[in-house]
Amino acid sequence: MRIAQDRLTFDTAPREIREITRELAEWSARQGILNGLLTVFIRHTSASPLIQKNYSPDVRHDLDEFLDRLAPQDPSRYRHNDEGPDDMPAHLKAMLTQVTLTIPGMGARLQLGTSKGVFLLGHPARPHRRELVLTLIGE
Amino acid sequence: MRIAQDRLTFDTAPREIREITRELAEWSARQGILNGLLTVFIRHTSASPLIQKNYSPDVRHDLDEFLDRLAPQDPSRYRHNDEGPDDMPAHLKAMLTQVTLTIPGMGARLQLGTSKGVFLLGHPARPHRRELVLTLIGE
Amino acid sequence: MRIAQDRLTFDTAPREIREITRELAEWSARQGILNGLLTVFIRHTSASPLIQKNYSPDVRHDLDEFLDRLAPQDPSRYRHNDEGPDDMPAHLKAMLTQVTLTIPGMGARLQLGTSKGVFLLGHPARPHRRELVLTLIGE
C-alpha cells in the first residue's frame, strides 16, 4: 500500500464546465499504483468536481441552467453580497455538488462508466485559478 | 494495510429506492479487513448510493417526490431529450445526490447509525442494470 | 501506511452551523500521520459536514435559508411526519449535503483553502447529540 499526493492547477472560465478526465488519468497512471482510490479535492468553495456524460454539450448546458435556477444570481435573496453577486450562488452550488470526489482505479484505469468524464465546474461569473489536491491510495 | 476491490451488479426498477445494506455488509465482512473505509462507486450518472432510515416506506416516498419536484420529467426544461424524457432529470438527481459514498468500518462492522441503511436510487423511469465498484481499504 | 479511527461527539443547537475545524485538525495532528486522507462520517441522516468560508456569519445565514427554502418545514408536503415536522426536511437536507466528507492532509496539515472551515450542520429544529466517525489513512 502506498499514497501519492500532488497539487494541480486549472483555470476556469465564467461558469465553465471543463473536462479534466485526461489530466486525472495521466497523473494517476504516472504513480505506479494499479488498484486504488483517487480522491479529487478542490481547495475552494465555489467550484466542484463532477462525473457526467462527456459527449453532449446539451447535458452541460442543462446542468448549468438547473444550478442557476436553484441558486440564481439575485442579490435580494442573499445577505452575503460584498464579494459580488455571483459569490453566494457559487457557494450554494458548491454545497449541492460537493468539493470532493472519489473514483476507484482498477488495473491502472479509472473505473468511470462508458461515455463518462470528470468535469470541473467553476461556478462564479468570473474566471478563476483553481487548486486541486489529488490523493491516490492503493497498491 | 490492504485493499480489496470488486464489482457488484444490481437491477433497479423504475425510480426504485432499493436497500443494499446486507449485500455491502456481507461483501465487506468477507474481505478480512477489520477497520477501514468502504467506498461505493456507481459507474453511471443516473443512480446514487444513499444512507437513509431503513424502516419507513414514507421516508422513501418523500425522498422520491422531493427529487422529482426539484428535477421534474418535463422536456420543455431541458435541451438534452434525445435519450428519453427521464434521462436529464436522472442526471440532475445523480448530480445532487452523488454517485459515490464512503462508510467507515470498525471491528468488521459498517458504522451506520441506528435504523440506517444504504440504498441504491435508480433515478430513471425505466429499469436498469447497475454496476457498482466496491473498494475497502484498511487493516 | 497506517489507519487511525475514532468516534467524536458534538452537540448541535437547532439548525446550528457549528465550526469543528479545530477539533478535526487537533485530532488529525495527534495521529502521527503526515500525508493522508481524513474522512468525516456522521452516523445520522439529519446532519452534514460541510466546508465553507469561516469568517462570515452572513454566508452561514444564507446557507441555512437556502436549505430551508428547498426543503421547508411544511407537513403538507411530506408523508413522513410522525417524528416531528422538522424530521423529513432534515433528511432531505442531509441527502443534498451528504453525511460524509473527505479532506486531504499534507505535511500534517488539512488542505483546506484560505479562510475555509469545516462545519457541522445540525438540520433539525431541535438540539441533538451527534456521533462522528473520523478515519485517517496515510503515512
CSV table of C-alpha atoms in Angstrom, one decimal:
chain,number,residue,atom,x,y,z
A,1,MET,CA,0.0,0.0,0.0
A,2,ARG,CA,1.2,3.4,-1.0
A,3,ILE,CA,0.0,7.0,-1.1
A,4,ALA,CA,0.7,9.6,-3.8
A,5,GLN,CA,-0.3,13.2,-3.5
A,6,ASP,CA,0.0,16.3,-5.6
A,7,ARG,CA,-1.5,19.7,-6.3
A,8,LEU,CA,-2.8,20.5,-9.8
A,9,THR,CA,-3.9,23.9,-11.0
A,10,PHE,CA,-6.7,24.6,-13.5
A,11,ASP,CA,-8.1,27.8,-14.9
A,12,THR,CA,-11.9,28.0,-15.2
A,13,ALA,CA,-13.8,30.5,-17.4
A,14,PRO,CA,-17.0,32.0,-16.1
A,15,ARG,CA,-19.5,29.2,-15.2
A,16,GLU,CA,-17.3,26.8,-17.2
A,17,ILE,CA,-17.9,23.1,-17.1
A,18,ARG,CA,-14.4,21.9,-18.1
A,19,GLU,CA,-13.4,18.3,-18.7
A,20,ILE,CA,-10.3,17.2,-16.7
A,21,THR,CA,-10.6,13.4,-17.3
A,22,ARG,CA,-7.3,13.2,-19.3
A,23,GLU,CA,-5.3,15.1,-16.7
A,24,LEU,CA,-6.6,13.0,-13.9
A,25,ALA,CA,-6.0,9.7,-15.7
A,26,GLU,CA,-2.5,10.7,-16.8
A,27,TRP,CA,-1.5,11.8,-13.3
A,28,SER,CA,-2.9,8.6,-11.8
A,29,ALA,CA,-1.1,6.4,-14.4
A,30,ARG,CA,2.2,8.0,-13.5
A,31,GLN,CA,2.0,7.0,-9.8
A,32,GLY,CA,2.6,3.3,-10.4
A,33,ILE,CA,-0.5,2.3,-8.3
A,34,LEU,CA,-2.6,-0.3,-10.1
A,35,ASN,CA,-5.6,-0.7,-7.8
A,36,GLY,CA,-6.7,2.1,-5.5
A,37,LEU,CA,-8.8,5.1,-4.9
A,38,LEU,CA,-8.3,8.6,-6.4
A,39,THR,CA,-9.7,11.5,-4.4
A,40,VAL,CA,-10.0,14.9,-6.1
A,41,PHE,CA,-10.3,17.7,-3.6
A,42,ILE,CA,-10.9,21.4,-4.6
A,43,ARG,CA,-9.4,24.0,-2.2
A,44,HIS,CA,-12.3,26.4,-2.9
A,45,THR,CA,-16.0,26.6,-2.1
A,46,SER,CA,-17.1,27.9,-5.5
A,47,ALA,CA,-16.1,25.0,-7.7
A,48,SER,CA,-16.9,21.3,-7.9
A,49,PRO,CA,-15.7,18.1,-9.4
A,50,LEU,CA,-18.5,16.2,-11.2
A,51,ILE,CA,-18.7,12.9,-13.2
A,52,GLN,CA,-21.1,13.3,-16.1
A,53,LYS,CA,-21.7,12.2,-19.7
A,54,ASN,CA,-18.8,13.6,-21.7
A,55,TYR,CA,-20.2,13.7,-25.3
A,56,SER,CA,-23.1,16.1,-25.0
A,57,PRO,CA,-22.8,19.8,-24.7
A,58,ASP,CA,-26.6,19.8,-24.2
A,59,VAL,CA,-26.1,17.9,-20.9
A,60,ARG,CA,-23.6,20.5,-19.7
A,61,HIS,CA,-26.0,23.3,-20.7
A,62,ASP,CA,-28.8,21.7,-18.7
A,63,LEU,CA,-26.6,21.1,-15.7
A,64,ASP,CA,-25.6,24.8,-15.7
A,65,GLU,CA,-29.2,26.1,-16.2
A,66,PHE,CA,-30.5,23.7,-13.4
A,67,LEU,CA,-28.0,25.0,-10.9
A,68,ASP,CA,-28.7,28.6,-11.9
A,69,ARG,CA,-32.4,28.1,-11.4
A,70,LEU,CA,-31.8,26.6,-7.9
A,71,ALA,CA,-29.3,29.3,-6.8
A,72,PRO,CA,-29.9,32.3,-9.0
A,73,GLN,CA,-27.7,35.4,-9.1
A,74,ASP,CA,-30.2,37.6,-7.3
A,75,PRO,CA,-28.7,39.8,-4.5
A,76,SER,CA,-32.2,40.3,-3.0
A,77,ARG,CA,-32.1,36.7,-1.9
A,78,TYR,CA,-28.8,36.8,0.0
A,79,ARG,CA,-27.2,38.7,2.9
A,80,HIS,CA,-23.7,37.9,1.7
A,81,ASN,CA,-23.2,40.2,-1.3
A,82,ASP,CA,-20.0,42.0,-0.5
A,83,GLU,CA,-17.9,39.7,-2.7
A,84,GLY,CA,-20.0,40.2,-5.8
A,85,PRO,CA,-23.5,39.0,-6.8
A,86,ASP,CA,-22.0,35.7,-8.1
A,87,ASP,CA,-20.3,34.7,-4.9
A,88,MET,CA,-23.1,33.4,-2.7
A,89,PRO,CA,-24.8,31.5,-5.6
A,90,ALA,CA,-21.4,29.8,-6.2
A,91,HIS,CA,-21.1,28.8,-2.6
A,92,LEU,CA,-24.6,27.3,-2.7
A,93,LYS,CA,-23.9,25.4,-5.9
A,94,ALA,CA,-20.6,24.1,-4.4
A,95,MET,CA,-22.6,22.9,-1.3
A,96,LEU,CA,-25.0,21.0,-3.5
A,97,THR,CA,-22.4,19.4,-5.8
A,98,GLN,CA,-19.6,19.0,-3.3
A,99,VAL,CA,-15.9,19.9,-3.4
A,100,THR,CA,-14.6,16.4,-3.3
A,101,LEU,CA,-14.9,13.3,-5.4
A,102,THR,CA,-13.6,9.7,-5.1
A,103,ILE,CA,-13.0,7.4,-8.1
A,104,PRO,CA,-11.8,3.8,-7.9
A,105,GLY,CA,-9.0,2.7,-10.1
A,106,MET,CA,-8.5,-1.0,-11.1
A,107,GLY,CA,-5.7,-2.3,-13.3
A,108,ALA,CA,-4.4,1.2,-13.6
A,109,ARG,CA,-7.7,2.5,-15.1
A,110,LEU,CA,-10.2,4.9,-13.5
A,111,GLN,CA,-13.4,3.0,-13.3
A,112,LEU,CA,-15.6,5.6,-14.9
A,113,GLY,CA,-18.5,4.1,-16.8
A,114,THR,CA,-19.0,4.3,-20.6
A,115,SER,CA,-19.0,7.8,-22.0
A,116,LYS,CA,-18.4,9.3,-18.6
A,117,GLY,CA,-15.9,12.1,-17.8
A,118,VAL,CA,-14.8,14.1,-14.8
A,119,PHE,CA,-15.6,17.8,-15.1
A,120,LEU,CA,-14.5,20.8,-13.1
A,121,LEU,CA,-17.4,23.2,-12.5
A,122,GLY,CA,-16.3,26.8,-12.0
A,123,HIS,CA,-19.5,28.3,-10.5
A,124,PRO,CA,-18.7,32.1,-10.4
A,125,ALA,CA,-19.4,34.5,-13.3
A,126,ARG,CA,-15.7,35.4,-13.4
A,127,PRO,CA,-12.6,33.4,-14.3
A,128,HIS,CA,-10.6,31.8,-11.5
A,129,ARG,CA,-7.5,29.8,-11.0
A,130,ARG,CA,-8.3,26.6,-9.1
A,131,GLU,CA,-6.1,24.4,-6.9
A,132,LEU,CA,-6.9,20.8,-6.7
A,133,VAL,CA,-5.3,18.2,-4.4
A,134,LEU,CA,-5.1,14.7,-5.8
A,135,THR,CA,-4.6,11.7,-3.5
A,136,LEU,CA,-4.2,8.2,-4.8
A,137,ILE,CA,-4.1,5.4,-2.2
A,138,GLY,CA,-3.6,1.8,-3.3
A,139,GLU,CA,-1.0,-0.8,-4.3
B,1,MET,CA,-2.9,-2.2,5.3
B,2,ARG,CA,-4.7,-3.9,2.5
B,3,ILE,CA,-7.1,-3.0,-0.3
B,4,ALA,CA,-9.9,-5.2,-1.6
B,5,GLN,CA,-11.9,-4.4,-4.7
B,6,ASP,CA,-14.8,-5.9,-6.5
B,7,ARG,CA,-17.6,-5.2,-8.9
B,8,LEU,CA,-21.2,-5.9,-7.9
B,9,THR,CA,-24.3,-5.7,-10.1
B,10,PHE,CA,-27.8,-4.7,-9.1
B,11,ASP,CA,-31.0,-4.3,-11.0
B,12,THR,CA,-33.2,-1.3,-10.3
B,13,ALA,CA,-36.8,-0.9,-11.1
B,14,PRO,CA,-38.2,2.4,-12.4
B,15,ARG,CA,-37.3,5.1,-9.7
B,16,GLU,CA,-36.6,2.3,-7.2
B,17,ILE,CA,-35.1,3.1,-3.9
B,18,ARG,CA,-33.6,-0.3,-3.2
B,19,GLU,CA,-31.8,-1.3,0.1
B,20,ILE,CA,-28.4,-2.9,-0.4
B,21,THR,CA,-27.1,-2.8,3.2
B,22,ARG,CA,-26.9,-6.6,3.5
B,23,GLU,CA,-25.0,-7.1,0.3
B,24,LEU,CA,-22.5,-4.4,1.2
B,25,ALA,CA,-22.1,-5.7,4.8
B,26,GLU,CA,-21.6,-9.3,3.6
B,27,TRP,CA,-19.1,-8.4,0.9
B,28,SER,CA,-17.2,-6.3,3.5
B,29,ALA,CA,-17.2,-9.0,6.1
B,30,ARG,CA,-15.7,-11.5,3.6
B,31,GLN,CA,-12.6,-9.3,3.0
B,32,GLY,CA,-11.0,-9.9,6.4
B,33,ILE,CA,-10.4,-6.2,7.0
B,34,LEU,CA,-11.5,-5.2,10.5
B,35,ASN,CA,-11.0,-1.4,10.4
B,36,GLY,CA,-11.2,0.6,7.3
B,37,LEU,CA,-13.2,2.6,4.8
B,38,LEU,CA,-15.7,1.1,2.3
B,39,THR,CA,-16.2,3.2,-0.8
B,40,VAL,CA,-19.3,2.5,-3.0
B,41,PHE,CA,-18.9,3.9,-6.5
B,42,ILE,CA,-21.6,3.7,-9.2
B,43,ARG,CA,-20.5,3.5,-12.8
B,44,HIS,CA,-23.5,5.5,-14.0
B,45,THR,CA,-24.7,9.1,-13.8
B,46,SER,CA,-28.4,8.2,-13.3
B,47,ALA,CA,-28.2,6.3,-10.0
B,48,SER,CA,-26.9,7.1,-6.5
B,49,PRO,CA,-26.0,5.4,-3.2
B,50,LEU,CA,-27.7,7.0,-0.2
B,51,ILE,CA,-27.8,6.4,3.5
B,52,GLN,CA,-31.2,6.8,5.0
B,53,LYS,CA,-33.6,5.5,7.6
B,54,ASN,CA,-34.4,1.9,6.6
B,55,TYR,CA,-37.7,1.2,8.3
B,56,SER,CA,-40.1,3.7,6.8
B,57,PRO,CA,-41.5,3.5,3.2
B,58,ASP,CA,-42.9,7.0,3.8
B,59,VAL,CA,-39.4,8.4,4.0
B,60,ARG,CA,-38.5,6.8,0.7
B,61,HIS,CA,-41.7,8.1,-0.8
B,62,ASP,CA,-40.9,11.7,0.3
B,63,LEU,CA,-37.3,11.4,-0.9
B,64,ASP,CA,-38.5,10.4,-4.4
B,65,GLU,CA,-41.1,13.1,-4.5
B,66,PHE,CA,-38.7,15.7,-3.4
B,67,LEU,CA,-36.2,14.8,-6.1
B,68,ASP,CA,-39.0,14.7,-8.7
B,69,ARG,CA,-40.1,18.2,-7.7
B,70,LEU,CA,-36.5,19.5,-8.0
B,71,ALA,CA,-35.8,17.9,-11.4
B,72,PRO,CA,-39.2,17.1,-12.9
B,73,GLN,CA,-39.7,15.0,-16.0
B,74,ASP,CA,-40.6,18.0,-18.2
B,75,PRO,CA,-38.9,18.0,-21.6
B,76,SER,CA,-39.6,21.7,-22.1
B,77,ARG,CA,-37.0,22.4,-19.4
B,78,TYR,CA,-34.1,20.6,-21.0
B,79,ARG,CA,-32.2,20.6,-24.2
B,80,HIS,CA,-30.9,17.0,-23.8
B,81,ASN,CA,-34.1,15.0,-24.5
B,82,ASP,CA,-32.8,12.5,-27.2
B,83,GLU,CA,-32.3,9.7,-24.7
B,84,GLY,CA,-35.8,9.9,-23.3
B,85,PRO,CA,-37.7,12.4,-21.0
B,86,ASP,CA,-36.4,10.7,-17.9
B,87,ASP,CA,-32.7,10.9,-18.8
B,88,MET,CA,-31.8,14.5,-18.0
B,89,PRO,CA,-33.8,14.5,-14.7
B,90,ALA,CA,-31.9,11.4,-13.8
B,91,HIS,CA,-28.5,13.1,-14.4
B,92,LEU,CA,-29.6,16.1,-12.3
B,93,LYS,CA,-30.7,13.9,-9.4
B,94,ALA,CA,-27.4,12.0,-9.6
B,95,MET,CA,-25.5,15.3,-9.5
B,96,LEU,CA,-27.4,16.4,-6.3
B,97,THR,CA,-27.1,13.0,-4.6
B,98,GLN,CA,-23.7,11.9,-5.8
B,99,VAL,CA,-22.5,8.7,-7.4
B,100,THR,CA,-20.1,7.7,-4.6
B,101,LEU,CA,-20.4,7.1,-0.9
B,102,THR,CA,-17.8,6.3,1.8
B,103,ILE,CA,-18.6,4.4,5.0
B,104,PRO,CA,-16.2,3.6,7.8
B,105,GLY,CA,-16.0,0.1,9.2
B,106,MET,CA,-14.7,-0.6,12.8
B,107,GLY,CA,-14.4,-4.1,14.3
B,108,ALA,CA,-15.7,-5.5,11.0
B,109,ARG,CA,-18.9,-3.6,11.2
B,110,LEU,CA,-20.1,-0.8,9.0
B,111,GLN,CA,-20.6,2.2,11.2
B,112,LEU,CA,-24.1,3.1,10.1
B,113,GLY,CA,-26.2,4.7,12.8
B,114,THR,CA,-29.3,3.1,14.4
B,115,SER,CA,-32.0,2.2,11.9
B,116,LYS,CA,-29.9,3.4,9.0
B,117,GLY,CA,-29.5,1.6,5.7
B,118,VAL,CA,-27.7,2.1,2.4
B,119,PHE,CA,-30.0,2.4,-0.6
B,120,LEU,CA,-29.4,2.4,-4.3
B,121,LEU,CA,-31.5,5.0,-6.0
B,122,GLY,CA,-32.3,4.2,-9.7
B,123,HIS,CA,-33.4,7.6,-11.0
B,124,PRO,CA,-34.8,6.8,-14.5
B,125,ALA,CA,-38.4,5.8,-15.2
B,126,ARG,CA,-37.1,2.6,-16.7
B,127,PRO,CA,-35.4,-0.5,-15.2
B,128,HIS,CA,-31.6,-0.7,-15.4
B,129,ARG,CA,-28.7,-2.9,-14.6
B,130,ARG,CA,-26.2,-1.1,-12.4
B,131,GLU,CA,-22.5,-1.8,-11.9
B,132,LEU,CA,-21.0,-0.8,-8.6
B,133,VAL,CA,-17.3,-0.8,-7.7
B,134,LEU,CA,-16.7,-1.5,-4.0
B,135,THR,CA,-13.3,-0.7,-2.5
B,136,LEU,CA,-12.3,-1.5,1.1
B,137,ILE,CA,-9.1,-0.1,2.4
B,138,GLY,CA,-7.9,-0.9,6.0
B,139,GLU,CA,-6.3,-3.5,8.2
C,1,MET,CA,0.7,3.2,5.6
C,2,ARG,CA,-1.5,3.3,8.7
C,3,ILE,CA,-5.1,3.8,9.7
C,4,ALA,CA,-6.4,5.7,12.7
C,5,GLN,CA,-10.0,5.8,13.7
C,6,ASP,CA,-12.0,7.4,16.4
C,7,ARG,CA,-15.5,8.5,17.4
C,8,LEU,CA,-16.1,12.1,18.4
C,9,THR,CA,-19.3,13.6,19.8
C,10,PHE,CA,-20.7,17.1,19.2
C,11,ASP,CA,-23.8,18.8,20.4
C,12,THR,CA,-25.8,20.8,17.9
C,13,ALA,CA,-28.3,23.5,18.7
C,14,PRO,CA,-31.4,23.9,16.5
C,15,ARG,CA,-30.4,24.4,12.8
C,16,GLU,CA,-26.9,25.2,14.0
C,17,ILE,CA,-24.0,25.6,11.6
C,18,ARG,CA,-21.1,24.9,14.0
C,19,GLU,CA,-17.5,25.1,13.1
C,20,ILE,CA,-15.4,22.0,14.0
C,21,THR,CA,-12.2,22.7,12.1
C,22,ARG,CA,-10.1,23.0,15.2
C,23,GLU,CA,-11.3,19.7,16.7
C,24,LEU,CA,-10.7,17.9,13.4
C,25,ALA,CA,-7.2,19.4,12.9
C,26,GLU,CA,-6.2,18.6,16.5
C,27,TRP,CA,-7.4,15.0,16.3
C,28,SER,CA,-5.6,14.5,13.0
C,29,ALA,CA,-2.3,16.1,14.2
C,30,ARG,CA,-2.3,13.6,17.2
C,31,GLN,CA,-2.3,10.5,14.9
C,32,GLY,CA,1.3,11.0,13.6
C,33,ILE,CA,0.2,10.6,10.0
C,34,LEU,CA,1.8,13.3,7.8
C,35,ASN,CA,0.2,12.7,4.5
C,36,GLY,CA,-3.2,11.1,4.0
C,37,LEU,CA,-6.9,11.4,3.8
C,38,LEU,CA,-9.3,12.3,6.6
C,39,THR,CA,-12.8,11.1,6.3
C,40,VAL,CA,-15.5,12.6,8.5
C,41,PHE,CA,-18.6,10.4,8.7
C,42,ILE,CA,-21.8,11.3,10.5
C,43,ARG,CA,-23.8,8.5,12.0
C,44,HIS,CA,-27.1,10.3,11.4
C,45,THR,CA,-29.2,11.3,8.4
C,46,SER,CA,-30.2,14.7,9.7
C,47,ALA,CA,-26.8,16.4,10.0
C,48,SER,CA,-24.0,17.1,7.5
C,49,PRO,CA,-20.3,18.1,7.4
C,50,LEU,CA,-19.6,21.0,5.1
C,51,ILE,CA,-16.6,23.0,4.1
C,52,GLN,CA,-17.4,26.7,3.8
C,53,LYS,CA,-16.0,30.2,4.3
C,54,ASN,CA,-15.3,30.5,8.0
C,55,TYR,CA,-15.4,34.3,8.6
C,56,SER,CA,-18.8,35.4,7.6
C,57,PRO,CA,-22.0,34.8,9.6
C,58,ASP,CA,-23.9,36.1,6.6
C,59,VAL,CA,-22.7,33.1,4.5
C,60,ARG,CA,-24.0,30.7,7.2
C,61,HIS,CA,-27.3,32.6,7.3
C,62,ASP,CA,-27.7,32.3,3.5
C,63,LEU,CA,-26.8,28.6,3.5
C,64,ASP,CA,-29.5,27.9,6.2
C,65,GLU,CA,-32.1,30.0,4.4
C,66,PHE,CA,-31.4,28.3,1.1
C,67,LEU,CA,-31.7,24.8,2.5
C,68,ASP,CA,-34.9,25.9,4.3
C,69,ARG,CA,-36.4,27.2,1.0
C,70,LEU,CA,-35.5,23.9,-0.8
C,71,ALA,CA,-36.9,21.7,2.0
C,72,PRO,CA,-39.3,23.7,4.1
C,73,GLN,CA,-40.8,22.6,7.3
C,74,ASP,CA,-44.3,22.1,5.8
C,75,PRO,CA,-46.0,18.9,6.9
C,76,SER,CA,-48.5,19.1,3.9
C,77,ARG,CA,-45.5,18.3,1.6
C,78,TYR,CA,-44.5,15.0,3.4
C,79,ARG,CA,-46.0,11.7,4.3
C,80,HIS,CA,-43.4,11.1,7.0
C,81,ASN,CA,-44.5,13.4,9.8
C,82,ASP,CA,-44.6,11.1,12.8
C,83,GLU,CA,-41.2,12.1,14.1
C,84,GLY,CA,-42.0,15.8,14.0
C,85,PRO,CA,-42.4,18.5,11.3
C,86,ASP,CA,-38.6,19.0,11.2
C,87,ASP,CA,-37.6,15.4,10.6
C,88,MET,CA,-38.3,15.0,6.9
C,89,PRO,CA,-36.8,18.3,6.0
C,90,ALA,CA,-33.7,17.3,7.9
C,91,HIS,CA,-33.4,14.1,6.0
C,92,LEU,CA,-33.8,15.9,2.7
C,93,LYS,CA,-31.1,18.5,3.6
C,94,ALA,CA,-28.8,15.6,4.7
C,95,MET,CA,-29.4,13.9,1.3
C,96,LEU,CA,-28.4,17.1,-0.6
C,97,THR,CA,-25.4,18.0,1.6
C,98,GLN,CA,-24.2,14.4,2.3
C,99,VAL,CA,-23.2,12.8,5.6
C,100,THR,CA,-19.6,12.2,4.8
C,101,LEU,CA,-16.7,14.4,3.7
C,102,THR,CA,-13.1,13.6,2.7
C,103,ILE,CA,-10.2,16.1,3.2
C,104,PRO,CA,-6.6,15.5,2.2
C,105,GLY,CA,-3.8,16.2,4.7
C,106,MET,CA,-0.2,17.0,3.5
C,107,GLY,CA,2.7,17.7,5.8
C,108,ALA,CA,0.4,17.2,8.8
C,109,ARG,CA,-2.0,20.0,7.7
C,110,LEU,CA,-5.5,19.6,6.4
C,111,GLN,CA,-5.5,21.1,2.9
C,112,LEU,CA,-8.5,23.4,3.3
C,113,GLY,CA,-8.2,26.6,1.2
C,114,THR,CA,-7.7,30.1,2.6
C,115,SER,CA,-10.5,31.2,5.0
C,116,LYS,CA,-12.2,27.8,4.8
C,117,GLY,CA,-13.5,25.8,7.7
C,118,VAL,CA,-15.3,22.6,8.3
C,119,PHE,CA,-18.8,23.0,9.7
C,120,LEU,CA,-21.3,20.6,11.2
C,121,LEU,CA,-24.8,21.3,10.1
C,122,GLY,CA,-27.5,20.2,12.5
C,123,HIS,CA,-30.6,20.3,10.3
C,124,PRO,CA,-33.5,19.7,12.8
C,125,ALA,CA,-35.3,22.4,14.8
C,126,ARG,CA,-34.2,20.7,18.0
C,127,PRO,CA,-30.9,20.2,19.7
C,128,HIS,CA,-29.1,16.8,19.1
C,129,ARG,CA,-26.0,14.9,20.2
C,130,ARG,CA,-24.1,13.8,17.1
C,131,GLU,CA,-21.7,11.0,16.7
C,132,LEU,CA,-19.0,11.3,14.1
C,133,VAL,CA,-16.5,8.6,13.0
C,134,LEU,CA,-13.1,10.0,11.9
C,135,THR,CA,-10.8,7.9,9.8
C,136,LEU,CA,-7.3,9.0,8.8
C,137,ILE,CA,-5.4,6.8,6.3
C,138,GLY,CA,-1.9,7.7,5.3
C,139,GLU,CA,1.8,7.6,6.3
